[in-house]
JSON list of C-alpha atoms in Angstrom, two decimals:
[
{"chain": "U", "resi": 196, "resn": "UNK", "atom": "CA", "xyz": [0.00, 0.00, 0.00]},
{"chain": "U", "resi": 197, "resn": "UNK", "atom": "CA", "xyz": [1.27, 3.11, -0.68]},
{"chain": "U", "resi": 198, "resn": "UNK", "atom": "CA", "xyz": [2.60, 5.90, 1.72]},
{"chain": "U", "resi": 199, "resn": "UNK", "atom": "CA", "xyz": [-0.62, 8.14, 2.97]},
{"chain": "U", "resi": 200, "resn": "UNK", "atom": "CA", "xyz": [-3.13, 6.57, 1.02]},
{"chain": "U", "resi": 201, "resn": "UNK", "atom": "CA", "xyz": [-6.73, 5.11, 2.49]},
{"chain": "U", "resi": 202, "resn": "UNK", "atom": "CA", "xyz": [-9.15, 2.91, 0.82]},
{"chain": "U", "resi": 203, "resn": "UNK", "atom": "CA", "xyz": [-12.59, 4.24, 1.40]},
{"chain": "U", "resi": 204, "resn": "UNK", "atom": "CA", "xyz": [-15.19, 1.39, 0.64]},
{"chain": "U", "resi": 205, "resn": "UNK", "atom": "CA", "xyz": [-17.77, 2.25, -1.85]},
{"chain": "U", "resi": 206, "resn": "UNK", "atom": "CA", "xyz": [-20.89, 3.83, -0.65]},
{"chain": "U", "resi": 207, "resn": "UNK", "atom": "CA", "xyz": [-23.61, 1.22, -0.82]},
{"chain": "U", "resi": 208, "resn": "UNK", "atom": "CA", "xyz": [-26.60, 3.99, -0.88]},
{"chain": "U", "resi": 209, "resn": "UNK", "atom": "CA", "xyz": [-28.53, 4.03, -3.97]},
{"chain": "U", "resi": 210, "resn": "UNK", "atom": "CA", "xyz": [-27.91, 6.91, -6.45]},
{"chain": "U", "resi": 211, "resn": "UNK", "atom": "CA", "xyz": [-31.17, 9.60, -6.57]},
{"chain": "U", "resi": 212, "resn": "UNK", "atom": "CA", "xyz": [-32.45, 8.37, -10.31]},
{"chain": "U", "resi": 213, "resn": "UNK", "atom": "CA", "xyz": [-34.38, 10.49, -12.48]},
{"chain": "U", "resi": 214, "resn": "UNK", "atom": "CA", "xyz": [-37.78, 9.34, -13.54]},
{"chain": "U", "resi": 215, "resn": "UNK", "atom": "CA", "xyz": [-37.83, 7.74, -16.84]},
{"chain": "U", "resi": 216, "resn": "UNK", "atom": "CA", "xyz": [-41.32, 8.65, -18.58]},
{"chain": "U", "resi": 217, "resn": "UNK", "atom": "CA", "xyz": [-41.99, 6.44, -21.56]},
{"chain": "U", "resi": 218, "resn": "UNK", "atom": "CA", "xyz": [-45.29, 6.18, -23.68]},
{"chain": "U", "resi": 219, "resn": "UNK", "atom": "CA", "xyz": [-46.39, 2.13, -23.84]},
{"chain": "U", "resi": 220, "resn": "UNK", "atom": "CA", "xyz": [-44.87, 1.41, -26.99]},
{"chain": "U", "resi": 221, "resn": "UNK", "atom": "CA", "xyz": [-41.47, 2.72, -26.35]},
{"chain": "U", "resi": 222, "resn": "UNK", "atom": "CA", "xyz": [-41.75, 0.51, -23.23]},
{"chain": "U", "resi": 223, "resn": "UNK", "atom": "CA", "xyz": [-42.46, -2.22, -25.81]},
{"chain": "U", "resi": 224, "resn": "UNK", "atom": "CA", "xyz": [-39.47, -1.62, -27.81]},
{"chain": "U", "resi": 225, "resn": "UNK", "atom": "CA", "xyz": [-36.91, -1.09, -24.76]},
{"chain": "U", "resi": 226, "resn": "UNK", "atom": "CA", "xyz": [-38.28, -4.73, -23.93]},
{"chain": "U", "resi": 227, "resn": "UNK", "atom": "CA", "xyz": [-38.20, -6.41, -27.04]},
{"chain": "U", "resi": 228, "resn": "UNK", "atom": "CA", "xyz": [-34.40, -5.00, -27.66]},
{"chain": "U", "resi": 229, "resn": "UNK", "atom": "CA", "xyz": [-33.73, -6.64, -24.37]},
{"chain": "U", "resi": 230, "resn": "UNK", "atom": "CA", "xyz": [-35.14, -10.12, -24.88]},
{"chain": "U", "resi": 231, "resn": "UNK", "atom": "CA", "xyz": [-33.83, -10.04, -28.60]},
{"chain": "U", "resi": 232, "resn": "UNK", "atom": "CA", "xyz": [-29.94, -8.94, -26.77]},
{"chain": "U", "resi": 233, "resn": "UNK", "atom": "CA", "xyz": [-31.04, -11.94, -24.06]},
{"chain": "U", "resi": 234, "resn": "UNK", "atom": "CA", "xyz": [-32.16, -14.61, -26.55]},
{"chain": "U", "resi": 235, "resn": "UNK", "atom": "CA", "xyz": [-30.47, -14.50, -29.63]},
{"chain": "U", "resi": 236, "resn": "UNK", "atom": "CA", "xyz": [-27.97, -12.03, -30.33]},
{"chain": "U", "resi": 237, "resn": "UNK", "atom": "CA", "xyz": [-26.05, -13.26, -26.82]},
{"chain": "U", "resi": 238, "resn": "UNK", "atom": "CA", "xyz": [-25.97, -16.73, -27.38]},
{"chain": "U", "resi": 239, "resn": "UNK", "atom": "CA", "xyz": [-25.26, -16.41, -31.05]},
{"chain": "U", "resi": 240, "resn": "UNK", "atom": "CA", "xyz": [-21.90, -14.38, -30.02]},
{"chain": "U", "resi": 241, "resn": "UNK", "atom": "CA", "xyz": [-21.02, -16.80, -27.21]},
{"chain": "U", "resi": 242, "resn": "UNK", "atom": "CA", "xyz": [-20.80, -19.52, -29.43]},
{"chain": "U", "resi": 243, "resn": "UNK", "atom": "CA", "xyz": [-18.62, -18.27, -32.21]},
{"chain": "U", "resi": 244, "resn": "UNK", "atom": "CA", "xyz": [-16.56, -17.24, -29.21]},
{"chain": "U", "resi": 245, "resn": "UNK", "atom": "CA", "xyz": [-16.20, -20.77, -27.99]},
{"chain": "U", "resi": 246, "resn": "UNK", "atom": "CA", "xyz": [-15.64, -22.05, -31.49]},
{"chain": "U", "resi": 247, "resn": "UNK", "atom": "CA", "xyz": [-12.83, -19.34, -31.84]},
{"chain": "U", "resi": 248, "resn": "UNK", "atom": "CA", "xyz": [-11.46, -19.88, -28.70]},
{"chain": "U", "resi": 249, "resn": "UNK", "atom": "CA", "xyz": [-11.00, -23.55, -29.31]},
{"chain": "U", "resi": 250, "resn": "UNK", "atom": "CA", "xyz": [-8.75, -22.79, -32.28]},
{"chain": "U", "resi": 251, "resn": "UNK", "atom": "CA", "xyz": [-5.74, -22.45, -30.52]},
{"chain": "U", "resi": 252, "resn": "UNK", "atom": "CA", "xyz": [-3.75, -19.22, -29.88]},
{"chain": "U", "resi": 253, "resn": "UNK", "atom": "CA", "xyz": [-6.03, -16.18, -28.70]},
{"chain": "U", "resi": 254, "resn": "UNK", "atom": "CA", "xyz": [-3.82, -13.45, -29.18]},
{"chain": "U", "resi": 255, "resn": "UNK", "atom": "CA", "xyz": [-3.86, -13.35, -33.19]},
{"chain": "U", "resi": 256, "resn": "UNK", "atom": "CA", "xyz": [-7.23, -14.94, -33.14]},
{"chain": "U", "resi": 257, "resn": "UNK", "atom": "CA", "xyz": [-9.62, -12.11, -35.01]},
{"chain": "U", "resi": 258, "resn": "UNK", "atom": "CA", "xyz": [-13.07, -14.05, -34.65]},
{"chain": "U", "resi": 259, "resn": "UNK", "atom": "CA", "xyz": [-12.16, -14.68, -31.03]},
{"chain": "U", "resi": 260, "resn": "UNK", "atom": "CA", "xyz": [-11.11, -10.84, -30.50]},
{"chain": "U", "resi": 261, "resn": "UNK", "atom": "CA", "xyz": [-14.12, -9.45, -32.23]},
{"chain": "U", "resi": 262, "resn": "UNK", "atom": "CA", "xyz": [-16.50, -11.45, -30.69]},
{"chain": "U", "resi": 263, "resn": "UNK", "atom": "CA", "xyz": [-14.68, -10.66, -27.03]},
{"chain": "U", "resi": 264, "resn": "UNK", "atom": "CA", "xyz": [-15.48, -6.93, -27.81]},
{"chain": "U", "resi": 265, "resn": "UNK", "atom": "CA", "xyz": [-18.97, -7.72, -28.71]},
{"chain": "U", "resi": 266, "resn": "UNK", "atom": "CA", "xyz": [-20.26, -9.31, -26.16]},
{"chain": "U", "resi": 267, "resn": "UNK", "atom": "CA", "xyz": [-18.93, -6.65, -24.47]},
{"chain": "U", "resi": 268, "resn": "UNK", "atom": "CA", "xyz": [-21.25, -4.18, -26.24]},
{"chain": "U", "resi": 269, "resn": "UNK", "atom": "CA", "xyz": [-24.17, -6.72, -26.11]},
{"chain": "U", "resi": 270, "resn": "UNK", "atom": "CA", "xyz": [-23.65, -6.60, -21.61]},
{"chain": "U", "resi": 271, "resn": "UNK", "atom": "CA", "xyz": [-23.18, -3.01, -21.99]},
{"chain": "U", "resi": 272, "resn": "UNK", "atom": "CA", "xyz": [-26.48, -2.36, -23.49]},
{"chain": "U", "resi": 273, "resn": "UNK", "atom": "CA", "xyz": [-28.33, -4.99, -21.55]},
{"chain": "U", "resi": 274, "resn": "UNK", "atom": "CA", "xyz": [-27.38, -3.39, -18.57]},
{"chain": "U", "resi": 275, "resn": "UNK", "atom": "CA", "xyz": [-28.37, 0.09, -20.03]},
{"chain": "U", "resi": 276, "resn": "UNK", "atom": "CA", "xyz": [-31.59, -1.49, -20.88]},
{"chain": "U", "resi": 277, "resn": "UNK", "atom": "CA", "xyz": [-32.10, -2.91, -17.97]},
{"chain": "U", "resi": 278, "resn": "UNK", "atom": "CA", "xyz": [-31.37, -0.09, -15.49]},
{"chain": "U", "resi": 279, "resn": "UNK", "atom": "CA", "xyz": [-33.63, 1.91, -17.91]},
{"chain": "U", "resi": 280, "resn": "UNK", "atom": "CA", "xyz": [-36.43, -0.39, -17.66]},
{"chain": "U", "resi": 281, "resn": "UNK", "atom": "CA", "xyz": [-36.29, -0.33, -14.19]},
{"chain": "U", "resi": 282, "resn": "UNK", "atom": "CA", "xyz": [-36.72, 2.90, -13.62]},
{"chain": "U", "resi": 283, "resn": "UNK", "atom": "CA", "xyz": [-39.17, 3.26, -16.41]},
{"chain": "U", "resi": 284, "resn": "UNK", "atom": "CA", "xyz": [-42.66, 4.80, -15.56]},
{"chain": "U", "resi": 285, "resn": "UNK", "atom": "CA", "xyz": [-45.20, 4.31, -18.38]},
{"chain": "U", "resi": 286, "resn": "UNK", "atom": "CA", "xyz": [-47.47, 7.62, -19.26]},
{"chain": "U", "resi": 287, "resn": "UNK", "atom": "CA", "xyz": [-50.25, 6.40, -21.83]},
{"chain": "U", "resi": 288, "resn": "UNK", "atom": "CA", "xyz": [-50.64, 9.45, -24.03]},
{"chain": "U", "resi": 289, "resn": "UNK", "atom": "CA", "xyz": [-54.10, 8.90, -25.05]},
{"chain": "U", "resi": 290, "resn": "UNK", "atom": "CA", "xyz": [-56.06, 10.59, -22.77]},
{"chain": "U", "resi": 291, "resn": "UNK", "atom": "CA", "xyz": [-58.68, 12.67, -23.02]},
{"chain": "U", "resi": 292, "resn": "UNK", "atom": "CA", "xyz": [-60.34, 16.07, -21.28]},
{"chain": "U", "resi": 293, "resn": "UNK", "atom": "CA", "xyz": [-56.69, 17.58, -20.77]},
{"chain": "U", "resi": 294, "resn": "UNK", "atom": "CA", "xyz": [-56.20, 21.18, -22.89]},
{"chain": "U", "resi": 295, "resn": "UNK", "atom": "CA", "xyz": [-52.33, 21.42, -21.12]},
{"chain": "U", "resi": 296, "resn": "UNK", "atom": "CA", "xyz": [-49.29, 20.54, -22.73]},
{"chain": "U", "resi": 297, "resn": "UNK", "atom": "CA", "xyz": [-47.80, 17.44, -20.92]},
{"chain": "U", "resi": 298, "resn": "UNK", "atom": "CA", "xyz": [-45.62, 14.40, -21.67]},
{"chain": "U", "resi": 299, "resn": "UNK", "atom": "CA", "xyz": [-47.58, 12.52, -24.29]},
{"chain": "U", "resi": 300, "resn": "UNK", "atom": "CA", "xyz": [-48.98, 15.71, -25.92]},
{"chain": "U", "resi": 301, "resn": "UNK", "atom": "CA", "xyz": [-48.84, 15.96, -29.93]},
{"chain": "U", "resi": 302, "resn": "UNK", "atom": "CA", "xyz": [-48.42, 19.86, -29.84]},
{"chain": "U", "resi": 303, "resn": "UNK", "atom": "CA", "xyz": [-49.09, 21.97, -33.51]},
{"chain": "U", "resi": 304, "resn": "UNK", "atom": "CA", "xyz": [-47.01, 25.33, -32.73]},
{"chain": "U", "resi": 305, "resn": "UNK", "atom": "CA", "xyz": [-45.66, 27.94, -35.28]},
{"chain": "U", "resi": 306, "resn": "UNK", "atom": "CA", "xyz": [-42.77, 30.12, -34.33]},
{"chain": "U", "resi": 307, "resn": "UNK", "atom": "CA", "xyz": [-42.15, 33.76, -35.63]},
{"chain": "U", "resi": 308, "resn": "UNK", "atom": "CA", "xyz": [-42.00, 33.68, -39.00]},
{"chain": "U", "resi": 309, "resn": "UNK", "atom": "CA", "xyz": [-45.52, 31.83, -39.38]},
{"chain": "U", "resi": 310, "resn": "UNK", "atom": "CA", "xyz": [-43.47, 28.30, -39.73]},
{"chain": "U", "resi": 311, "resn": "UNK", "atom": "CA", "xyz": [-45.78, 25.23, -38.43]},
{"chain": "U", "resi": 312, "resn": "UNK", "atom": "CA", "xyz": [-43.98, 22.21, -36.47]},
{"chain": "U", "resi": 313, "resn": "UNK", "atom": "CA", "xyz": [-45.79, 19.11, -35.00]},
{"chain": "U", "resi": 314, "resn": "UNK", "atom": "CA", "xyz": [-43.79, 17.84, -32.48]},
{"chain": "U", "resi": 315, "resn": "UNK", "atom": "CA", "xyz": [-44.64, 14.82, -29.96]},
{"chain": "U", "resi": 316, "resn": "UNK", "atom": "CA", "xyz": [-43.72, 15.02, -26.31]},
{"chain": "U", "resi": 317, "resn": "UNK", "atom": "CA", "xyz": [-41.66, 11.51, -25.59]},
{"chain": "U", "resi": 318, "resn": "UNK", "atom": "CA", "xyz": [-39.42, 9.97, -23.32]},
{"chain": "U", "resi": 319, "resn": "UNK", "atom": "CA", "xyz": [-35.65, 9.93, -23.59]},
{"chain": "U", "resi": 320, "resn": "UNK", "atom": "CA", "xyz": [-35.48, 6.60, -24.93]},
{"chain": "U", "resi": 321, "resn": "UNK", "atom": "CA", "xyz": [-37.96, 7.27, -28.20]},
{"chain": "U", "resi": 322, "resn": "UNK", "atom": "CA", "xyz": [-36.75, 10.59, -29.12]},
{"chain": "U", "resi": 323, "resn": "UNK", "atom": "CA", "xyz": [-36.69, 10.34, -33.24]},
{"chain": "U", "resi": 324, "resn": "UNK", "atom": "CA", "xyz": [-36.69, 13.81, -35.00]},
{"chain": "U", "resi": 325, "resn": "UNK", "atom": "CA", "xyz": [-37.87, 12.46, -38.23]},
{"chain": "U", "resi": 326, "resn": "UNK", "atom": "CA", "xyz": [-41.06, 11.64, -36.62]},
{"chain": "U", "resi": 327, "resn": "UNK", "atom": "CA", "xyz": [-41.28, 14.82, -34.87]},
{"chain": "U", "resi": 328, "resn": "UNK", "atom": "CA", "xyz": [-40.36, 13.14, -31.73]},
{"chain": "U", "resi": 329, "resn": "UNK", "atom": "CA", "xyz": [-39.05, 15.14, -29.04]},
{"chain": "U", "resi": 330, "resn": "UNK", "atom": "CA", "xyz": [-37.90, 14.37, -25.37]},
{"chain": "U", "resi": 331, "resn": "UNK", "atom": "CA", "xyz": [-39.83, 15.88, -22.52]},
{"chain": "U", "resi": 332, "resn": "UNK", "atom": "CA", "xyz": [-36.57, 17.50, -21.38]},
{"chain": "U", "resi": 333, "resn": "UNK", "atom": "CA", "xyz": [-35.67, 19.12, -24.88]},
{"chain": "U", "resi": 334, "resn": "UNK", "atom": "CA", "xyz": [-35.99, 22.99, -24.73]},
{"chain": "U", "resi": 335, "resn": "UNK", "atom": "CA", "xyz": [-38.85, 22.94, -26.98]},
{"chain": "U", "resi": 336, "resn": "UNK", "atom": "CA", "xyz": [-40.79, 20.55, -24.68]},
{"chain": "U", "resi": 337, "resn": "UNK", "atom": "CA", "xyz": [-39.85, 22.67, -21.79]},
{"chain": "U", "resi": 338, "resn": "UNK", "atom": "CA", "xyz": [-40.91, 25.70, -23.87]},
{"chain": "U", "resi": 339, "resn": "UNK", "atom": "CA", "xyz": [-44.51, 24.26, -24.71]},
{"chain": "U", "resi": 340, "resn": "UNK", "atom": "CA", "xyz": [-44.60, 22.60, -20.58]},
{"chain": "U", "resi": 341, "resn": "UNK", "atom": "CA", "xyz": [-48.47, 23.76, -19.14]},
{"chain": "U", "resi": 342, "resn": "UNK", "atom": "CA", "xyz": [-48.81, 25.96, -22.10]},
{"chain": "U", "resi": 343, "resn": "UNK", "atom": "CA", "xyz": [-52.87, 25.79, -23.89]},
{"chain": "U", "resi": 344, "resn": "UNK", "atom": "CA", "xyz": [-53.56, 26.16, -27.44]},
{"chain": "U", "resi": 345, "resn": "UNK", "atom": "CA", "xyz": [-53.57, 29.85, -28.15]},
{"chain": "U", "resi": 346, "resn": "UNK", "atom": "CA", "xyz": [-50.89, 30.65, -26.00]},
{"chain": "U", "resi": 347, "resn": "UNK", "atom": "CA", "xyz": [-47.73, 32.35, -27.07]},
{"chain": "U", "resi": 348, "resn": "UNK", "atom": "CA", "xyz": [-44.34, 30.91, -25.14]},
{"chain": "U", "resi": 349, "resn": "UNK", "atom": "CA", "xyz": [-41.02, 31.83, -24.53]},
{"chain": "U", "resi": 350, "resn": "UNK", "atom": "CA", "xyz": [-38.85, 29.62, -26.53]},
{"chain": "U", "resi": 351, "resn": "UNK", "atom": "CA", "xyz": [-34.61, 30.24, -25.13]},
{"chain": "U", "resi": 352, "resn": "UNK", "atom": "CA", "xyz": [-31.92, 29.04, -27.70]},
{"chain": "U", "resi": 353, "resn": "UNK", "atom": "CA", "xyz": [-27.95, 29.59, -28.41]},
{"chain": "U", "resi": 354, "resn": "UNK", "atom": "CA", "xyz": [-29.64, 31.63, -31.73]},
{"chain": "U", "resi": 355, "resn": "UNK", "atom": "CA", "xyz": [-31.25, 34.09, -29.29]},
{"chain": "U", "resi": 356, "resn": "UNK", "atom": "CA", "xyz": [-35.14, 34.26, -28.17]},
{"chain": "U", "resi": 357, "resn": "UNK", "atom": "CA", "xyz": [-38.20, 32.75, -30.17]},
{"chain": "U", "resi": 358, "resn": "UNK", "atom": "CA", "xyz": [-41.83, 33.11, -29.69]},
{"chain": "U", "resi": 359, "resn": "UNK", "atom": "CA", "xyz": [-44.10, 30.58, -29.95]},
{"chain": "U", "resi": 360, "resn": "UNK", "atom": "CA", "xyz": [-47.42, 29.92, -30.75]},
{"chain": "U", "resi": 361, "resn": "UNK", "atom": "CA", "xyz": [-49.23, 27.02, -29.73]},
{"chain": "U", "resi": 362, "resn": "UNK", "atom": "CA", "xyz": [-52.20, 26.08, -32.03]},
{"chain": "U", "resi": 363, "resn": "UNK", "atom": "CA", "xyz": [-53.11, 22.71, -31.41]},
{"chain": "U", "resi": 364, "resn": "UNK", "atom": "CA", "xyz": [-52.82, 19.92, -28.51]},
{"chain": "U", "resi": 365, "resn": "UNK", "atom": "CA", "xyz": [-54.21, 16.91, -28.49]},
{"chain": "U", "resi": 366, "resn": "UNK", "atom": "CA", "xyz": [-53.34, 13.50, -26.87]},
{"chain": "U", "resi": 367, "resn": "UNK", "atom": "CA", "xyz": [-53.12, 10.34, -29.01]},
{"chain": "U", "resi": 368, "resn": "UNK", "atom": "CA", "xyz": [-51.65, 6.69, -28.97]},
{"chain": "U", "resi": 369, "resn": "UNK", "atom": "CA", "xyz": [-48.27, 6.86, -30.14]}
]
């Protein structure tokens, strides 16, 4: 041991964790990534592994190397998946009699030069631009947070300061 250093043990406490919203089918696809990782693309791996380690030398052995590092990747994202799942909290979108901009919320708005965006409030794990998909803690989705249609909000980017205009909300399966 060296001179003037103590070993602390690890603190056993659990870390605060941050709710993870999700709508139902992004639950769906976080699970059936998982099981697919679990079932087929693990086991698959772990056997050309075995076949590459029984080839003989390891060190210059490129299917054994390669398939090291991926199961690596595969047990990286399983655990992502898993500690993602667990902490998931499902939020069905498709409700009715709410006029407020919440998580689940498709939201028309147009900004100041009359340009119309339809975004969908989502959780971190189904954010997809292309289908106008945006995390509830984007700045847009914090922008449009409690607004109503016919409100105007205060939208804050690196660009400078945008006005918004919210024109439609509605809540529908995703």
């Amino acid at each position: 041991m060296r001179k003037g250093f103590t070993r602390h043990p690890k603190d056993d406490t659990p870390k605060v964790r941050l709710k993870n919203y999700i709508t139902p089918a992004g639950l769906q696809r976080l699970k059936d990534e998982h099981r697919f990782l679990m079932m087929r693309e693990r086991p698959a791996v772990t056997l050309v592994v075995q076949w590459a380690a029984s080839n003989g030398d390891r060190s210059e052995n490129a299917d054994y190397q390669y398939g090291k590092r991926r199961l690596r990747q595969i047990d990286s994202r399983i655990r992502f998946l898993t500690n993602r799942l667990d902490i998931a909290e499902v939020v069905d979108p498709a409700r009715s009699g709410v006029d407020q901009v919440f998580f689940g919320a498709t939201v028309t708005y147009a900004d100041s030069k009359g340009v119309e965006r339809t975004v969908s409030i989502v959780g971190q794990d189904e954010v997809d631009p292309a289908r106008g998909h945006i995390s509830w803690i984007s700045p847009v989705a914090r922008a449009l947070n409690k607004s109503r249609e016919g409100d105007v909000v205060t939208l804050r980017t690196p660009g400078g300061v945008e006005e918004l205009e919210i024109l439609e909300v509605r809540y529908v399966a995703l």
